[in-house]
Amino acid sequence: MERPVLSSSPITTKRNGDESTESPNPKRQALDTSISNPLTIDPDATIWKSITLDAFDVKALYKYIRSKGSLNIANNDGYGFLYLAARNESMEALRILLLQPMIDVNQVHGPDRELPLHAAAGAGLIDATELLLEHESNINARDALGHTPLTNSLFSRSLGCLQLLIKAGASLDIEDPKGSTLLHFAAINNFAEGVEELLRHEVSVDAKNNRGLSPLAIAIGMGYMDVVRKLIEGKADVNGMTRFGTLLHHAVLWNRIDAVHALVNHGCNVNTLNVMEETPLLLAVQQRKIDMVRYLIQNGADPCHPETEPGLNVPLLYAANHGYTEMCDLLITDATKDYVIQQAIRMSERTSQTHTAQFLQTKLNERIEKEKAEEPIAPSSSEILGESDFNALINTFSDDEEQNNNS
């Protein structure tokens, strides 16, 4: 019975988006992975008892090689010797295997069709990565998920592997089928050093994936503040958009107060609107995040924005309706009209938020009393005419009255 084979992937990935770009290593450039010998699936070979995804018996490998066993076989999952050596971080096994004349570093392994270089970078093995590169491994080979060894170095958060692969000529212009770039993967894996290294090589800082998220949006959503700071330092757009709002809306929705601080401190627009025409302040009120509400107001957020009608304060109405008394105190501004406060009182009463209604009524009464106290007092007649003119007028009235009495 003929055994199935794992065919090699004929990958000819462009380097830095240019087919004519010269490789730092001419031999690697000339390598054609399409002619790599396929691995033969041999699940019954006894060697697989000693070599698995989780363990690698180097002595068993040495005996197997001395017995003239084939090195171009794979276990039932499609993994061959070289991949398993890299996966198990066995430099001794890698060196032994790479000395064998029939070993091909560009054979694909497993259901994800990876190279041993993917495994080495994914494990953060700098020496193994360097050794495989020296043996002409395809530096830009993509696995079934669209990932290159450079992508895998971001998964392992290995700065050494990342720098080594970049220096060796790995393409930085990589997107997976979901539109995620290398910087997205660095953000997803909370790899701040990787973000800094990639930005040093001028990758696009604001590129969006298929979900409309930039690396900064991802870092904010996951609460990875070291990455957030590195991206902002790298000139990421603090007013950037997601599909439904700005990054500030995004930070508020995910309750990332530190990210809110970072965005505001770097000059983002605090009164911007999302697709529902809601401000970040309104979202903070809706989520009952009083620390965010206080911070946003202190930094210029206007409860009356957008002013669809004079003095309208939508965040105040929402807070009143839900009984957020402490928030109401923060949200009442000089620009808020009395009729809006009256409406807020009625809304809180209608939802049985008695304490809030009483608080708002007290605030309204204080405002009315203050307005009365500040009203100018109407001047007396003597103040209008002057004292001498006023006395003359009084004397005239007195003379007229005396003449009338005499007649």
Tab-separated table of C-alpha atoms in Angstrom, residues 38-376:
chain	number	residue	atom	x	y	z
A	38	PRO	CA	7.889	15.530	0.264
A	39	LEU	CA	7.692	13.764	3.601
A	40	THR	CA	6.120	10.323	3.627
A	41	ILE	CA	3.573	9.664	6.346
A	42	ASP	CA	4.687	6.593	8.294
A	43	PRO	CA	2.643	6.397	11.498
A	44	ASP	CA	3.816	2.853	12.276
A	45	ALA	CA	7.523	3.617	12.538
A	46	THR	CA	8.701	2.670	16.022
A	47	ILE	CA	10.856	5.797	16.242
A	48	TRP	CA	7.736	7.864	16.948
A	49	LYS	CA	7.531	6.252	20.371
A	50	SER	CA	10.715	8.125	21.282
A	51	ILE	CA	10.170	11.337	19.332
A	52	THR	CA	6.940	13.331	19.753
A	53	LEU	CA	5.729	16.927	19.893
A	54	ASP	CA	6.554	16.953	23.596
A	55	ALA	CA	9.733	14.880	23.834
A	56	PHE	CA	12.802	14.140	21.736
A	57	ASP	CA	15.125	11.224	22.549
A	58	VAL	CA	18.420	12.131	20.869
A	59	LYS	CA	19.915	8.705	21.577
A	60	ALA	CA	16.975	7.043	19.833
A	61	LEU	CA	17.494	9.353	16.847
A	62	TYR	CA	21.188	8.484	16.682
A	63	LYS	CA	20.434	4.747	16.717
A	64	TYR	CA	17.768	5.263	14.045
A	65	ILE	CA	20.228	7.082	11.776
A	66	ARG	CA	22.845	4.342	12.252
A	67	SER	CA	20.241	1.765	11.288
A	68	LYS	CA	19.820	3.597	7.954
A	69	GLY	CA	16.235	4.587	8.743
A	70	SER	CA	14.647	7.134	6.398
A	71	LEU	CA	14.737	10.735	7.587
A	72	ASN	CA	12.059	11.777	5.113
A	73	ILE	CA	9.156	10.274	7.027
A	74	ALA	CA	6.551	11.967	9.200
A	75	ASN	CA	4.356	10.791	12.045
A	76	ASN	CA	0.602	10.457	11.768
A	77	ASP	CA	0.152	14.219	12.265
A	78	GLY	CA	2.589	15.028	9.478
A	79	TYR	CA	5.540	16.131	11.616
A	80	GLY	CA	9.051	15.067	10.645
A	81	PHE	CA	12.315	14.841	12.538
A	82	LEU	CA	13.657	18.320	11.852
A	83	TYR	CA	10.454	20.069	12.905
A	84	LEU	CA	10.174	17.992	16.070
A	85	ALA	CA	13.783	18.738	16.975
A	86	ALA	CA	13.102	22.470	16.692
A	87	ARG	CA	9.794	22.156	18.506
A	88	ASN	CA	11.485	20.358	21.421
A	89	GLU	CA	14.319	22.900	21.546
A	90	SER	CA	16.947	20.223	20.926
A	91	MET	CA	19.988	21.878	19.380
A	92	GLU	CA	21.892	18.579	19.522
A	93	ALA	CA	19.240	16.845	17.423
A	94	LEU	CA	19.112	19.759	14.981
A	95	ARG	CA	22.863	19.649	14.427
A	96	ILE	CA	22.837	15.889	13.905
A	97	LEU	CA	19.965	16.089	11.433
A	98	LEU	CA	21.411	18.987	9.457
A	99	LEU	CA	24.575	16.969	8.885
A	100	GLN	CA	22.566	14.298	7.075
A	101	PRO	CA	22.641	14.616	3.265
A	102	MET	CA	18.940	13.866	2.700
A	103	ILE	CA	17.547	16.427	5.145
A	104	ASP	CA	15.602	19.296	3.561
A	105	VAL	CA	15.008	22.353	5.761
A	106	ASN	CA	12.138	23.497	3.539
A	107	GLN	CA	9.884	20.464	3.859
A	108	VAL	CA	6.495	21.396	5.301
A	109	HIS	CA	5.206	19.768	8.459
A	110	GLY	CA	1.895	19.194	10.184
A	111	PRO	CA	-1.639	20.368	9.438
A	112	ASP	CA	-0.517	24.021	9.444
A	113	ARG	CA	2.195	23.287	6.838
A	114	GLU	CA	5.030	24.858	8.803
A	115	LEU	CA	8.766	24.783	8.284
A	116	PRO	CA	11.176	23.896	11.088
A	117	LEU	CA	12.075	27.603	11.012
A	118	HIS	CA	8.500	28.411	12.053
A	119	ALA	CA	8.903	26.078	15.020
A	120	ALA	CA	12.268	27.530	16.050
A	121	ALA	CA	11.058	31.132	15.873
A	122	GLY	CA	7.790	30.181	17.573
A	123	ALA	CA	9.756	28.736	20.475
A	124	GLY	CA	12.051	31.765	20.651
A	125	LEU	CA	15.143	29.680	19.897
A	126	ILE	CA	17.748	32.116	18.611
A	127	ASP	CA	20.482	29.523	18.007
A	128	ALA	CA	18.110	27.152	16.217
A	129	THR	CA	16.732	29.981	14.102
A	130	GLU	CA	20.238	31.059	13.135
A	131	LEU	CA	21.274	27.486	12.332
A	132	LEU	CA	18.279	26.898	10.049
A	133	LEU	CA	18.897	30.204	8.279
A	134	GLU	CA	22.507	29.166	7.698
A	135	HIS	CA	21.146	26.041	5.978
A	136	GLU	CA	19.061	28.157	3.580
A	137	SER	CA	15.627	27.878	5.185
A	138	ASN	CA	12.998	29.950	3.375
A	139	ILE	CA	12.797	33.026	5.566
A	140	ASN	CA	9.482	34.253	4.148
A	141	ALA	CA	7.625	30.940	3.904
A	142	ARG	CA	3.979	31.205	4.932
A	143	ASP	CA	2.181	28.443	6.776
A	144	ALA	CA	-1.484	27.559	6.273
A	145	LEU	CA	-2.495	30.488	8.500
A	146	GLY	CA	-0.475	32.980	6.487
A	147	HIS	CA	2.208	33.313	9.160
A	148	THR	CA	5.914	33.598	8.451
A	149	PRO	CA	8.735	32.709	10.857
A	150	LEU	CA	8.931	36.427	11.659
A	151	THR	CA	5.273	36.340	12.715
A	152	ASN	CA	6.022	33.374	14.956
A	153	SER	CA	8.845	35.267	16.647
A	154	LEU	CA	6.194	37.750	17.768
A	155	PHE	CA	4.115	34.913	19.226
A	156	SER	CA	7.110	33.786	21.284
A	157	ARG	CA	7.932	37.416	22.162
A	158	SER	CA	11.545	36.742	21.263
A	159	LEU	CA	13.334	39.997	20.520
A	160	GLY	CA	16.466	38.070	19.571
A	161	CYS	CA	14.665	35.975	16.948
A	162	LEU	CA	12.836	39.036	15.668
A	163	GLN	CA	16.047	41.005	15.209
A	164	LEU	CA	17.844	38.026	13.673
A	165	LEU	CA	15.111	37.410	11.093
A	166	ILE	CA	14.840	41.092	10.173
A	167	LYS	CA	18.609	41.326	9.757
A	168	ALA	CA	18.518	38.222	7.557
A	169	GLY	CA	16.039	39.910	5.219
A	170	ALA	CA	12.608	38.807	6.431
A	171	SER	CA	9.792	40.731	4.797
A	172	LEU	CA	8.091	43.289	7.040
A	173	ASP	CA	5.215	43.748	4.607
A	174	ILE	CA	3.195	40.811	5.912
A	175	GLU	CA	-0.574	40.463	6.342
A	176	ASP	CA	-2.442	37.318	7.291
A	177	PRO	CA	-5.820	36.469	5.678
A	178	LYS	CA	-7.570	38.542	8.360
A	179	GLY	CA	-5.572	41.628	7.462
A	180	SER	CA	-3.426	41.566	10.594
A	181	THR	CA	0.078	42.976	10.180
A	182	LEU	CA	3.208	42.215	12.154
A	183	LEU	CA	2.457	45.187	14.384
A	184	HIS	CA	-1.022	43.785	15.099
A	185	PHE	CA	0.557	40.515	16.244
A	186	ALA	CA	3.073	42.349	18.420
A	187	ALA	CA	0.172	44.209	20.048
A	188	ILE	CA	-1.935	41.060	20.480
A	189	ASN	CA	0.951	39.347	22.255
A	190	ASN	CA	1.738	42.326	24.522
A	191	PHE	CA	5.217	42.513	23.014
A	192	ALA	CA	6.234	46.131	23.630
A	193	GLU	CA	9.876	45.521	22.678
A	194	GLY	CA	8.717	43.966	19.424
A	195	VAL	CA	6.530	46.994	18.718
A	196	GLU	CA	9.507	49.278	19.253
A	197	GLU	CA	11.725	47.157	16.989
A	198	LEU	CA	9.163	47.063	14.183
A	199	LEU	CA	8.556	50.807	14.393
A	200	ARG	CA	12.295	51.328	14.149
A	201	HIS	CA	12.017	49.687	10.729
A	202	GLU	CA	9.161	52.027	9.746
A	203	VAL	CA	6.252	49.605	9.486
A	204	SER	CA	2.825	51.234	9.169
A	205	VAL	CA	1.700	52.207	12.664
A	206	ASP	CA	-1.972	52.833	11.817
A	207	ALA	CA	-2.721	49.922	9.464
A	208	LYS	CA	-6.132	48.350	10.111
A	209	ASN	CA	-7.114	44.705	9.952
A	210	ASN	CA	-10.308	43.385	8.390
A	211	ARG	CA	-12.237	44.324	11.541
A	212	GLY	CA	-11.186	47.934	11.209
A	213	LEU	CA	-8.841	47.806	14.201
A	214	SER	CA	-5.387	49.352	14.317
A	215	PRO	CA	-2.612	47.936	16.531
A	216	LEU	CA	-3.356	50.760	18.994
A	217	ALA	CA	-7.044	49.813	19.120
A	218	ILE	CA	-6.105	46.208	19.868
A	219	ALA	CA	-3.661	47.203	22.607
A	220	ILE	CA	-6.287	49.468	24.186
A	221	GLY	CA	-8.941	46.767	24.094
A	222	MET	CA	-6.631	44.255	25.750
A	223	GLY	CA	-5.332	46.726	28.309
A	224	TYR	CA	-1.674	46.393	27.281
A	225	MET	CA	-0.488	49.815	28.382
A	226	ASP	CA	3.213	49.332	27.624
A	227	VAL	CA	2.239	48.608	24.023
A	228	VAL	CA	-0.199	51.543	24.003
A	229	ARG	CA	2.589	53.895	25.088
A	230	LYS	CA	5.064	52.539	22.532
A	231	LEU	CA	2.530	52.951	19.725
A	232	ILE	CA	1.641	56.494	20.762
A	233	GLU	CA	5.352	57.331	21.015
A	234	GLY	CA	5.619	55.894	17.498
A	235	LYS	CA	3.139	58.522	16.249
A	236	ALA	CA	0.009	56.369	16.179
A	237	ASP	CA	-3.063	58.524	15.502
A	238	VAL	CA	-4.743	59.164	18.869
A	239	ASN	CA	-7.868	60.287	17.001
A	240	GLY	CA	-7.919	57.129	14.897
A	241	MET	CA	-11.204	55.402	14.165
A	242	THR	CA	-12.571	51.932	14.750
A	243	ARG	CA	-15.656	50.856	12.830
A	244	PHE	CA	-18.004	52.502	15.331
A	245	GLY	CA	-16.128	55.357	16.935
A	246	THR	CA	-12.781	56.830	17.856
A	247	LEU	CA	-10.062	55.271	19.949
A	248	LEU	CA	-11.296	57.311	22.917
A	249	HIS	CA	-14.766	55.782	22.546
A	250	HIS	CA	-13.023	52.395	22.300
A	251	ALA	CA	-11.077	52.983	25.517
A	252	VAL	CA	-14.221	54.059	27.378
A	253	LEU	CA	-16.209	51.053	26.145
A	254	TRP	CA	-13.470	48.684	27.302
A	255	ASN	CA	-13.156	50.536	30.639
A	256	ARG	CA	-9.470	51.284	30.096
A	257	ILE	CA	-8.982	54.372	32.251
A	258	ASP	CA	-5.192	54.369	31.768
A	259	ALA	CA	-5.678	54.335	28.004
A	260	VAL	CA	-8.149	57.222	28.331
A	261	HIS	CA	-5.468	59.167	30.215
A	262	ALA	CA	-2.842	58.367	27.576
A	263	LEU	CA	-5.065	59.427	24.678
A	264	VAL	CA	-6.195	62.641	26.366
A	265	ASN	CA	-2.659	63.526	27.453
A	266	HIS	CA	-1.564	63.242	23.832
A	267	GLY	CA	-4.223	65.598	22.562
A	268	CYS	CA	-7.137	63.493	21.371
A	269	ASN	CA	-10.501	65.191	20.787
A	270	VAL	CA	-12.582	64.632	23.935
A	271	ASN	CA	-15.800	65.911	22.346
A	272	THR	CA	-15.744	63.739	19.240
A	273	LEU	CA	-18.805	61.726	18.163
A	274	ASN	CA	-19.170	58.057	17.239
A	275	VAL	CA	-21.458	56.677	14.533
A	276	MET	CA	-24.401	56.972	16.964
A	277	GLU	CA	-23.515	60.632	17.581
A	278	GLU	CA	-22.506	59.865	21.156
A	279	THR	CA	-19.595	61.499	22.938
A	280	PRO	CA	-17.074	59.534	25.029
A	281	LEU	CA	-18.546	61.333	28.057
A	282	LEU	CA	-22.024	59.971	27.350
A	283	LEU	CA	-20.615	56.454	27.002
A	284	ALA	CA	-18.832	56.826	30.341
A	285	VAL	CA	-22.101	57.928	31.962
A	286	GLN	CA	-23.981	55.026	30.396
A	287	GLN	CA	-21.421	52.608	31.832
A	288	ARG	CA	-21.502	54.296	35.240
A	289	LYS	CA	-17.771	55.007	35.178
A	290	ILE	CA	-17.636	58.031	37.448
A	291	ASP	CA	-13.821	58.238	37.439
A	292	MET	CA	-13.889	58.525	33.661
A	293	VAL	CA	-16.727	61.051	33.789
A	294	ARG	CA	-14.818	63.210	36.256
A	295	TYR	CA	-11.566	62.950	34.288
A	296	LEU	CA	-13.174	63.741	30.934
A	297	ILE	CA	-14.970	66.793	32.321
A	298	GLN	CA	-11.769	68.015	33.967
A	299	ASN	CA	-10.102	67.756	30.570
A	300	GLY	CA	-12.636	69.654	28.529
A	301	ALA	CA	-15.478	67.245	27.831
A	302	ASP	CA	-18.693	69.268	27.411
A	303	PRO	CA	-21.902	67.603	28.678
A	304	CYS	CA	-23.920	69.892	26.387
A	305	HIS	CA	-22.107	68.735	23.233
A	306	PRO	CA	-23.424	68.348	20.612
A	307	GLU	CA	-25.803	71.244	21.164
A	308	THR	CA	-28.763	70.090	19.101
A	309	GLU	CA	-30.807	72.641	21.045
A	310	PRO	CA	-29.631	75.357	23.454
A	311	GLY	CA	-28.492	74.040	26.828
A	312	LEU	CA	-29.488	70.421	26.189
A	313	ASN	CA	-27.511	68.049	28.420
A	314	VAL	CA	-28.105	64.443	27.355
A	315	PRO	CA	-25.605	62.874	29.806
A	316	LEU	CA	-27.414	64.639	32.679
A	317	LEU	CA	-30.795	63.322	31.543
A	318	TYR	CA	-29.398	59.784	31.314
A	319	ALA	CA	-27.788	60.004	34.755
A	320	ALA	CA	-30.987	61.407	36.291
A	321	ASN	CA	-33.123	58.695	34.728
A	322	HIS	CA	-30.875	56.003	36.246
A	323	GLY	CA	-30.381	57.596	39.642
A	324	TYR	CA	-26.690	58.433	39.251
A	325	THR	CA	-26.823	61.286	41.751
A	326	GLU	CA	-23.074	61.829	42.111
A	327	MET	CA	-22.709	62.004	38.346
A	328	CYS	CA	-25.515	64.543	38.118
A	329	ASP	CA	-23.496	66.841	40.346
A	330	LEU	CA	-20.576	66.622	37.894
A	331	LEU	CA	-22.713	67.048	34.795
A	332	ILE	CA	-24.683	70.201	35.631
A	333	THR	CA	-22.881	73.085	33.926
A	334	ASP	CA	-23.556	76.794	33.594
A	335	ALA	CA	-24.624	76.151	30.005
A	336	THR	CA	-27.305	73.676	31.098
A	337	LYS	CA	-30.698	75.363	30.857
A	338	ASP	CA	-33.148	75.351	33.769
A	339	TYR	CA	-35.764	73.534	31.715
A	340	VAL	CA	-33.276	70.677	31.162
A	341	ILE	CA	-32.759	70.327	34.915
A	342	GLN	CA	-36.537	70.384	35.374
A	343	GLN	CA	-36.836	67.614	32.801
A	344	ALA	CA	-34.126	65.647	34.619
A	345	ILE	CA	-36.123	65.996	37.851
A	346	ARG	CA	-39.268	64.665	36.164
A	347	MET	CA	-37.355	61.736	34.670
A	348	SER	CA	-35.835	60.741	38.014
A	349	GLU	CA	-39.250	61.011	39.699
A	350	ARG	CA	-40.832	58.871	36.985
A	351	THR	CA	-38.276	56.109	37.626
A	352	SER	CA	-38.645	56.424	41.426
A	353	GLN	CA	-35.146	57.853	41.856
A	354	THR	CA	-36.334	60.008	44.752
A	355	HIS	CA	-32.916	60.908	46.127
A	356	THR	CA	-31.712	62.028	42.707
A	357	ALA	CA	-34.866	64.080	42.144
A	358	GLN	CA	-34.452	65.812	45.501
A	359	PHE	CA	-30.804	66.523	44.781
A	360	LEU	CA	-31.604	68.032	41.388
A	361	GLN	CA	-34.425	70.125	42.837
A	362	THR	CA	-32.042	71.479	45.459
A	363	LYS	CA	-29.539	72.318	42.729
A	364	LEU	CA	-32.207	74.060	40.682
A	365	ASN	CA	-33.431	76.052	43.709
A	366	GLU	CA	-29.868	77.128	44.502
A	367	ARG	CA	-29.392	78.237	40.925
A	368	ILE	CA	-32.636	80.260	40.950
A	369	GLU	CA	-31.726	81.928	44.254
A	370	LYS	CA	-28.275	82.733	42.945
A	371	GLU	CA	-29.718	84.239	39.782
A	372	LYS	CA	-32.083	86.391	41.854
A	373	ALA	CA	-29.255	87.560	44.086
A	374	GLU	CA	-27.213	88.509	41.069
A	375	GLU	CA	-30.039	90.473	39.409
A	376	PRO	CA	-29.313	94.239	39.513
